[in-house]
Amino acid sequence: MQATRPDDTALVARARQGDRDAFEELVRIHMRAVYGHALRFFGSADQAEDVVQEVFIKVYRSIGSFDGGSAFSTWLYRITRNTCVDMLRAGKHRPQPVDPADVTLAGPGDVANHVALSVSIEAAMGTLAPEDRDALNAVTLFGMSYAEAADAVGVPVGTVKSRVFRARRILLNLLELEEGGS
Amino acid sequence: MNCALAQQLLSEAIDREPIPADLLEQARAHCRECAECSRFVRGLATIQRSESPAPPARLHDRVMASLDAEAARMRTGDRTDASSAAVAAGASPESPMRDRPVSPGRSVVGTERAPAHAPVAFIGRIRGQWQRDPWRMAAWVGTAAVVFVALGFAAVIGIRSGMSPSATSSRDAATVAEDSASDKAAGGAPTDGTELSSPAAPPATSQSAPALAPGLVPDYITMNGVVYRSSQTSLAESQLTTAGVTRTALDSGGDPHALTVYATPTSGRVAIVSDGRTLAFDMVTRTFDGQTYVLTSRPIVAFGTWPSLPSGFSEPATPEGAPTFVPGPKDDLGVQVYTRPGIAIDKGLALAPKTPPNDPAQGNPNWTWWTAVAK
């Protein structure tokens, strides 16, 4: 679940010059992170797809003004996070609330079933507090460091550390992996 | 070193945060001695290994198509929203069944090579999305009583059985069954001729297919050896009955899994349900001298795969089809067809690769076999 930060420098430079192939490669590299964040935000694949499209349109429109002061993935994370919030405020989409009681627990047998485990984890993500989930996504989906995540979200580094740790504790408790883990 | 600090440090460590080596070693030593922390570390590793959900493959095409549209508008100086432009272009409102039409092909490259029908599907989806909230709920309420019991339960069973390791045997059985059915549909050994008894007559559609842009592959599935191509047309869910099983990864890029295929009793149209979407498919047919033939193939387990000769046919060694086929007459579209040596054409016919784009084979780069449908 931990994203490996790709080296986008060359691709971004080419994309800024209008290289469609380079932009398409950026889309290919980063779509999963954007989709994952949106899916966890709204809990709906349809809505997540809308977000992905909107995010990359925004990226396309404004990549010329991306000055490289931060990593591309950090910039992309900000756009993704803001797009989700904007769509929520505009009433275009509504997050689907998740009741922790409805989360299917991954038992010992499910630990080896990666598909079931992934489904359980994603369902449990919906129970996290938005700020905790955002912090976890920044680090695990977008491959950001705690410092970059703190800068992107506008909170101290210590706050990001706490949120990420709290999110993981909640996930583990909810999924009862601590009890049944191999 | 206490539990909270040890767990916090190890949580930071997996995020590759810089931690003093001695402090990290203390944390690890603590976790080796503490059962609770040891469980935490194991749980952390398990979550770490889990992959986030992958977006559907078609989303890439959708995004690139929207970016191409945006680029075109920026070149012309039109600053309106890309989605609004699509709506203004006259996208028609979609029924719930068409809310997520199956992509008839893959958009591989830029606007100059975009498929002719993909923008229509894309425009329809954008229009549907803009209008989703006011009418979609009402439409779903109206169809939910019929659709949910008939399709939702079967879809859940079908998807779960496809995703569960315990369904391996059923998946294998489906594969074996489909391979066998493919052989039967193709007529078994090349020296036999078998007419295909279709459970339903193919729809009375024009033989000509929409021309595809170069490089695109329609979305196909196979059931019992018969090829079905994705359709933009909706189906009346209340008339759907279980027709069989197909094994496909669709456009997910993952492993193929078994999906129940539903059919309408009066047409050659079928549907599968995946991820809450109902995807419609049509038989691929052509006619010759008043006889209808359906396209058959060895199993197609993912979108983006062209149909090919069913197992039991050896691949021709020459452009003229030898030794597997011999040239025959031209069909109703003027396309050269081939037959098996010594076998009457009313049992089946073959087409060479690279048919015209508007042919039902849509430029398939493979030899294809078309089995006669019982009259």
XYZ file of C-alpha atoms in Angstrom:
557
model
C 0.000 0.000 0.000
C 3.020 2.248 0.242
C 3.474 4.237 -2.944
C 6.930 4.490 -4.432
C 7.594 8.031 -5.507
C 8.301 8.061 -9.247
C 10.722 10.533 -10.738
C 8.370 12.795 -12.648
C 10.783 15.601 -13.294
C 11.469 14.797 -16.911
C 7.871 13.893 -17.679
C 6.561 17.063 -16.098
C 9.040 19.157 -18.037
C 7.938 17.561 -21.296
C 4.282 17.828 -20.385
C 4.679 21.520 -19.711
C 6.008 21.852 -23.240
C 2.855 20.281 -24.608
C 4.093 16.698 -24.974
C 0.901 14.666 -24.922
C 2.683 11.369 -24.471
C 4.444 12.685 -21.417
C 1.183 13.881 -19.949
C -0.443 10.576 -20.684
C 2.378 8.832 -18.871
C 1.845 11.099 -15.860
C -1.815 10.129 -15.932
C -0.904 6.481 -16.115
C 1.538 6.744 -13.220
C -0.624 8.757 -10.867
C -4.178 7.749 -11.693
C -4.261 5.004 -9.106
C -3.358 7.376 -6.280
C -5.953 9.926 -7.342
C -8.573 7.250 -7.801
C -7.780 5.685 -4.438
C -8.045 8.978 -2.621
C -11.345 9.839 -4.295
C -12.743 6.371 -3.722
C -11.940 6.559 -0.046
C -13.410 10.063 0.125
C -16.726 9.301 -1.567
C -16.946 5.541 -1.189
C -18.256 5.275 -4.727
C -16.405 4.104 -7.810
C -18.580 6.246 -10.078
C -17.873 9.363 -8.092
C -14.199 8.493 -7.857
C -13.992 8.259 -11.626
C -15.592 11.674 -11.966
C -13.035 13.063 -9.565
C -10.161 11.519 -11.477
C -11.318 13.114 -14.689
C -11.806 16.480 -13.049
C -8.424 16.348 -11.344
C -6.484 15.659 -14.501
C -8.358 18.320 -16.405
C -7.307 20.772 -13.728
C -3.759 19.491 -13.856
C -3.745 19.862 -17.621
C -5.017 23.416 -17.424
C -2.523 24.519 -14.828
C 0.585 22.437 -15.414
C 2.102 25.376 -17.195
C 2.122 27.231 -13.910
C 3.608 24.360 -11.919
C 6.978 25.723 -10.947
C 8.486 22.568 -9.495
C 8.732 24.114 -6.047
C 7.210 20.945 -4.673
C 7.114 17.425 -5.978
C 4.543 16.816 -8.692
C 2.793 14.236 -6.534
C 2.477 16.774 -3.731
C 0.911 19.266 -6.122
C -1.330 16.546 -7.493
C -2.392 15.568 -3.982
C -3.447 19.124 -3.238
C -5.504 19.256 -6.419
C -7.076 15.899 -5.668
C -7.938 16.796 -2.101
C -9.330 20.169 -3.112
C -11.340 18.693 -5.967
C -12.988 16.215 -3.637
C -13.890 18.971 -1.231
C -15.101 21.245 -4.030
C -17.316 18.542 -5.450
C -18.698 17.848 -2.016
C -19.454 21.500 -1.412
C -20.996 21.890 -4.828
C -23.329 19.051 -4.015
C -22.221 17.094 -7.059
C -21.390 14.049 -4.989
C -21.966 12.871 -1.469
C -19.684 10.606 0.515
C -21.310 7.347 1.366
C -21.074 6.966 5.141
C -19.643 3.738 6.456
C -20.817 2.250 9.712
C -17.937 0.467 11.433
C -20.397 -2.267 12.313
C -20.819 -2.949 8.614
C -17.157 -3.442 7.938
C -16.423 -7.059 7.208
C -13.733 -8.188 9.565
C -10.737 -9.957 8.111
C -10.221 -13.101 10.128
C -7.186 -15.323 10.174
C -8.320 -17.128 7.070
C -8.845 -13.881 5.224
C -5.354 -12.619 5.869
C -4.123 -14.887 3.120
C -6.966 -13.786 0.868
C -5.533 -10.597 -0.459
C -8.637 -9.643 -2.338
C -10.911 -10.001 0.666
C -8.384 -8.206 2.816
C -8.120 -5.333 0.387
C -11.883 -5.013 0.287
C -12.019 -5.008 4.072
C -9.285 -2.410 4.376
C -10.914 -0.118 1.851
C -14.232 -0.454 3.621
C -12.566 0.340 6.926
C -11.003 3.426 5.380
C -14.464 4.883 5.182
C -14.709 4.921 8.950
C -11.615 7.051 9.468
C -11.825 10.696 10.315
C -11.259 12.697 7.110
C -8.092 14.332 8.385
C -6.626 11.003 9.432
C -7.535 9.425 6.111
C -6.097 12.355 4.172
C -2.830 12.073 6.043
C -2.639 8.345 5.462
C -3.454 8.768 1.769
C -0.820 11.436 1.326
C 1.833 9.114 2.663
C 0.709 5.750 1.349
C -1.032 6.605 -1.927
C 0.965 9.617 -3.047
C 4.282 8.561 -1.509
C 4.789 11.831 0.291
C 7.046 12.285 3.261
C 5.534 13.507 6.503
C 7.050 16.915 5.861
C 5.564 17.120 2.377
C 2.205 15.954 3.667
C 2.335 18.530 6.423
C 3.087 21.241 3.891
C 0.316 20.057 1.580
C -2.280 19.962 4.299
C -1.034 22.949 6.253
C -0.401 21.316 9.612
C 2.734 20.579 11.629
C 4.733 17.450 10.861
C 3.923 16.062 14.295
C 0.234 16.319 13.486
C 0.724 14.283 10.325
C 2.626 11.645 12.278
C -0.146 11.412 14.827
C -2.868 11.206 12.204
C -1.142 8.497 10.219
C -0.463 6.454 13.328
C -4.003 6.915 14.598
C -5.429 5.865 11.247
C -3.394 2.680 11.272
C -4.359 1.873 14.833
C -8.016 2.284 13.975
C -7.690 0.135 10.875
C -5.943 -2.613 12.754
C -8.431 -2.551 15.582
C -11.371 -2.553 13.227
C -10.035 -5.327 11.089
C -8.974 -7.283 14.160
C -5.734 -8.068 12.415
C -3.936 -7.743 15.686
C -5.960 -10.621 17.043
C -5.845 -12.877 14.057
C -2.799 -11.818 12.130
C -0.309 -14.421 11.037
C 10.719 2.318 25.393
C 7.012 1.757 25.857
C 4.392 0.248 23.567
C 3.009 3.516 22.248
C 6.428 4.884 21.349
C 7.595 1.603 19.817
C 4.523 1.322 17.653
C 4.731 4.968 16.614
C 8.366 4.603 15.606
C 7.712 1.478 13.584
C 4.758 3.152 11.893
C 7.072 5.988 10.870
C 9.772 3.549 9.817
C 7.600 1.895 7.192
C 6.960 5.364 5.759
C 10.730 5.719 5.378
C 10.907 8.559 7.847
C 14.409 9.129 9.201
C 14.715 7.557 12.634
C 17.924 7.236 14.629
C 19.211 3.699 14.220
C 19.594 3.033 17.916
C 16.096 4.240 18.670
C 14.666 2.082 15.904
C 16.537 -0.937 17.202
C 15.126 -0.309 20.672
C 11.653 -0.209 19.211
C 12.204 -3.455 17.336
C 13.648 -5.139 20.374
C 10.625 -4.056 22.384
C 8.251 -5.476 19.779
C 10.091 -8.766 19.819
C 9.445 -9.033 23.549
C 5.933 -7.567 23.671
C 3.086 -9.692 22.330
C 0.780 -6.747 21.731
C 3.374 -4.775 19.838
C 4.381 -7.856 17.935
C 0.808 -8.231 16.769
C 0.745 -4.564 15.836
C 3.830 -4.988 13.672
C 2.356 -8.006 11.928
C -0.889 -6.164 11.315
C 1.010 -3.203 9.988
C 2.878 -5.406 7.554
C -0.367 -6.968 6.376
C -1.939 -3.602 5.679
C 1.244 -2.504 3.989
C 1.053 -5.408 1.557
C -2.520 -4.623 0.601
C -2.961 -2.833 -2.682
C -5.230 0.139 -3.072
C -8.060 -0.371 -5.552
C -7.044 -0.090 -9.163
C -9.134 2.152 -11.369
C -10.863 0.479 -14.302
C -8.734 0.425 -17.433
C -11.363 2.363 -19.357
C -10.882 5.306 -16.997
C -7.558 6.040 -18.615
C -9.232 6.311 -22.006
C -11.949 8.481 -20.538
C -9.459 10.839 -18.963
C -7.360 11.128 -22.108
C -10.460 11.751 -24.207
C -11.490 14.552 -21.867
C -8.012 16.028 -22.011
C -8.044 15.906 -25.786
C -11.353 17.723 -25.743
C -9.909 20.260 -23.342
C -6.873 20.737 -25.549
C -9.076 21.300 -28.571
C -11.134 23.871 -26.758
C -8.044 25.664 -25.509
C -6.736 25.827 -29.057
C -9.966 27.375 -30.279
C -10.066 29.724 -27.338
C -13.254 28.225 -25.879
C -12.841 28.490 -22.123
C -16.044 26.702 -21.149
C -15.835 23.611 -18.984
C -14.982 20.407 -20.795
C -17.973 18.634 -19.372
C -20.306 21.465 -20.252
C -18.986 21.390 -23.776
C -19.818 17.731 -23.994
C -23.334 18.408 -22.800
C -23.775 21.279 -25.215
C -22.675 18.993 -27.990
C -25.992 17.296 -27.669
C -25.331 14.318 -25.440
C -28.580 12.467 -25.010
C -29.904 11.659 -21.557
C -29.291 8.118 -20.501
C -31.485 5.585 -18.857
C -30.109 3.778 -15.824
C -29.234 0.888 -18.093
C -27.149 3.166 -20.259
C -25.693 5.053 -17.372
C -22.447 3.263 -17.877
C -22.306 2.112 -21.461
C -19.669 -0.402 -22.348
C -16.792 1.164 -24.150
C -16.884 -0.286 -27.620
C -13.184 0.006 -27.954
C -10.104 1.452 -26.441
C -8.855 4.938 -27.057
C -5.178 4.434 -27.540
C -3.877 7.657 -28.933
C -4.773 11.237 -29.633
C -7.768 12.944 -31.069
C -6.868 12.210 -34.638
C -7.165 8.536 -33.841
C -10.043 8.653 -31.363
C -12.740 6.068 -32.064
C -15.834 7.401 -33.806
C -18.216 6.005 -31.214
C -16.219 6.576 -28.008
C -17.050 10.319 -27.892
C -20.721 9.408 -28.170
C -20.452 7.088 -25.200
C -18.350 9.642 -23.379
C -20.826 12.458 -24.112
C -23.666 10.269 -22.996
C -21.962 9.444 -19.751
C -21.129 13.081 -19.046
C -24.688 14.094 -19.744
C -25.924 11.301 -17.535
C -23.641 12.349 -14.743
C -24.863 15.937 -14.860
C -28.412 14.758 -14.700
C -27.846 11.863 -12.366
C -29.141 13.227 -9.117
C -32.579 14.403 -10.188
C -33.681 11.433 -12.224
C -31.411 8.545 -11.541
C -32.859 7.814 -8.148
C -36.360 7.821 -9.544
C -35.332 5.479 -12.340
C -33.536 3.129 -9.952
C -36.564 2.987 -7.662
C -38.687 2.040 -10.619
C -36.386 -0.758 -11.740
C -34.885 -1.849 -8.415
C -37.700 -4.281 -7.547
C -37.123 -6.197 -10.771
C -33.405 -5.698 -11.241
C -32.129 -6.182 -7.705
C -33.611 -9.625 -7.022
C -32.926 -10.984 -10.476
C -29.523 -9.445 -11.137
C -28.096 -8.093 -7.917
C -28.128 -11.388 -6.038
C -26.774 -13.332 -8.959
C -24.146 -10.652 -9.561
C -22.966 -10.830 -5.954
C -22.776 -14.583 -6.118
C -21.080 -14.444 -9.473
C -18.531 -11.816 -8.478
C -17.787 -13.413 -5.119
C -17.393 -16.831 -6.628
C -15.063 -15.308 -9.144
C -13.014 -13.515 -6.482
C -12.832 -16.293 -3.928
C -10.026 -18.831 -4.045
C -12.563 -21.478 -3.180
C -14.118 -20.833 -6.559
C -10.999 -21.957 -8.359
C -12.563 -25.255 -9.229
C -15.654 -23.567 -10.581
C -13.500 -21.156 -12.559
C -11.510 -24.064 -13.938
C -14.717 -25.869 -14.689
C -16.014 -22.814 -16.485
C -12.807 -22.665 -18.509
C -12.968 -26.330 -19.387
C -16.640 -26.036 -20.212
C -16.048 -22.993 -22.362
C -13.143 -24.629 -24.171
C -15.287 -27.676 -24.846
C -18.196 -25.551 -25.906
C -15.911 -23.572 -28.144
C -14.846 -26.781 -29.836
C -18.438 -27.859 -30.228
C -19.528 -24.493 -31.509
C -16.720 -24.563 -34.029
C -17.703 -27.983 -35.197
C -15.148 -30.009 -33.276
C -12.451 -31.512 -35.468
C -11.953 -29.767 -38.749
C -13.400 -32.661 -40.638
C -16.766 -32.376 -38.861
C -19.412 -29.822 -39.493
C -21.741 -28.779 -36.747
C -24.468 -26.274 -37.004
C -24.756 -24.075 -34.004
C -28.072 -24.309 -32.268
C -28.416 -20.868 -30.846
C -30.700 -20.460 -27.868
C -32.070 -17.362 -29.536
C -32.091 -15.977 -32.985
C -29.552 -13.229 -33.546
C -30.988 -9.737 -33.569
C -32.050 -8.472 -36.932
C -29.294 -5.900 -37.246
C -27.405 -4.602 -40.195
C -24.382 -6.645 -41.134
C -22.231 -3.575 -41.336
C -20.491 -2.632 -38.134
C -19.319 0.851 -37.156
C -15.856 1.432 -38.489
C -13.183 1.379 -35.819
C -10.211 3.651 -35.711
C -6.952 1.798 -36.390
C -5.522 -0.033 -33.406
C -8.794 -0.335 -31.505
C -10.186 -3.643 -30.344
C -13.878 -3.963 -29.532
C -14.842 -5.398 -26.172
C -15.614 -9.047 -26.619
C -16.686 -11.910 -24.439
C -17.324 -15.520 -25.341
C -19.902 -17.949 -24.063
C -20.008 -21.513 -25.246
C -17.608 -20.561 -27.991
C -19.828 -17.830 -29.406
C -18.447 -14.315 -29.567
C -20.399 -11.353 -28.254
C -19.396 -7.768 -28.802
C -20.237 -4.922 -26.447
C -23.394 -3.083 -27.305
C -24.538 0.437 -26.538
C -28.136 -0.715 -26.410
C -29.897 -1.225 -23.127
C -31.746 -4.361 -22.192
C -35.107 -4.891 -20.601
C -33.958 -6.405 -17.362
C -37.301 -7.944 -16.611
C -36.889 -10.267 -19.578
C -33.420 -11.479 -18.780
C -32.860 -15.134 -18.047
C -29.706 -16.978 -17.168
C -27.966 -18.112 -20.322
C -24.603 -19.375 -19.191
C -21.246 -18.370 -17.851
C -18.353 -16.466 -19.289
C -14.909 -16.089 -17.847
C -13.358 -12.684 -18.304
C -11.318 -10.007 -16.652
C -13.262 -7.404 -18.641
C -11.042 -4.355 -18.738
C -9.645 -4.718 -15.245
C -6.268 -6.040 -16.286
C -6.565 -8.621 -13.531
C -7.292 -12.312 -13.519
C -10.334 -13.552 -15.413
C -13.251 -14.650 -13.291
C -16.575 -16.308 -13.958
C -19.568 -14.089 -14.581
C -23.121 -15.184 -15.192
C -24.420 -14.294 -18.617
C -28.051 -13.291 -18.970
C -29.989 -13.229 -22.175
C -33.269 -12.078 -23.539
C -35.281 -14.964 -24.888
C -36.068 -13.297 -28.178
C -32.757 -11.906 -29.350
C -29.068 -12.681 -29.544
C -28.313 -9.986 -27.000
C -26.801 -10.901 -23.665
C -25.705 -9.089 -20.561
C -23.316 -9.519 -17.701
C -23.244 -7.679 -14.426
C -20.009 -6.481 -12.929
C -19.320 -3.935 -10.221
C -22.942 -2.919 -10.263
C -22.934 -2.257 -13.979
C -24.975 -4.179 -16.511
C -23.004 -4.580 -19.713
C -24.827 -5.557 -22.872
C -23.353 -7.560 -25.717
C -24.564 -8.660 -29.138
C -23.713 -11.723 -31.135
C -21.453 -10.950 -34.058
C -23.149 -12.192 -37.183
C -22.955 -12.098 -40.938
C -25.089 -13.588 -43.669
C -24.333 -15.502 -46.771
C -26.934 -16.603 -49.233
C -29.703 -16.174 -46.706
C -27.907 -18.165 -44.021
C -26.838 -16.448 -40.792
C -23.440 -17.193 -39.315
C -22.198 -16.274 -35.874
C -18.600 -15.559 -34.979
C -16.962 -18.164 -32.777
C -13.609 -18.171 -31.082
C -11.455 -19.795 -28.512
C -12.211 -18.219 -25.105
C -11.660 -14.495 -24.803
C -10.780 -13.714 -21.219
C -10.240 -9.974 -21.339
C -11.281 -6.931 -23.274
C -8.798 -5.910 -25.900
C -8.497 -9.416 -27.305
C -9.471 -10.183 -30.861
C -11.416 -13.351 -31.564
C -9.337 -16.123 -33.086
C -9.868 -19.529 -34.584
C -11.396 -21.991 -32.139
C -9.174 -24.760 -30.901
C -9.243 -27.619 -33.355
C -8.369 -25.378 -36.274
C -4.761 -25.157 -37.278
C -3.581 -21.711 -38.223
C -3.405 -21.301 -41.992
C 0.079 -21.177 -43.396
C -0.694 -19.061 -46.446
C -2.697 -15.927 -47.118
C -5.058 -18.100 -49.135
C -5.868 -20.151 -46.054
C -4.018 -23.342 -46.949
C -4.017 -25.988 -45.691
C -6.871 -25.288 -43.263
C -9.188 -23.466 -45.636
C -9.835 -23.104 -49.328
C -11.164 -19.979 -51.023
C -14.903 -19.874 -51.502
C -17.293 -17.323 -52.902
C -17.854 -13.803 -51.680
C -20.478 -13.195 -49.045
C -23.322 -10.715 -49.030
C -20.889 -7.912 -48.184
C -18.591 -8.831 -51.031
C -15.988 -10.204 -48.683
C -14.021 -13.283 -49.703
C -14.957 -16.233 -47.526
C -13.238 -19.544 -47.109
C -14.418 -23.032 -46.347
C -12.864 -26.156 -45.015
C -11.763 -28.533 -47.723
C -14.585 -30.858 -48.576
C -17.008 -29.285 -46.104
C -20.103 -27.466 -47.308
C -20.278 -23.761 -46.679
C -23.599 -24.093 -44.913
C -21.699 -25.631 -42.007
C -19.444 -22.673 -41.528
C -17.093 -20.280 -43.199
C -13.860 -18.511 -42.450
C -12.604 -15.023 -43.048
C -9.052 -13.979 -43.656
C -7.445 -11.342 -41.472
C -7.830 -7.626 -42.065
C -11.435 -7.410 -43.154
C -12.715 -3.933 -43.950
C -13.330 -1.823 -40.824
C -17.079 -1.806 -41.333
C -17.233 -5.579 -41.687
C -18.730 -7.454 -38.714
C -15.207 -8.718 -38.054
C -14.081 -5.081 -37.844
C -10.580 -5.512 -39.156
C -9.732 -8.505 -36.981
C -6.058 -9.333 -37.547
C -6.758 -13.062 -37.073
C -8.433 -15.692 -39.166
C -11.973 -16.109 -37.886
C -14.516 -18.896 -38.028
C -18.221 -18.285 -38.408
C -20.606 -21.113 -37.634
C -23.967 -21.442 -39.318
C -26.980 -20.852 -37.107
C -29.752 -23.405 -37.286
C -32.687 -22.043 -39.232
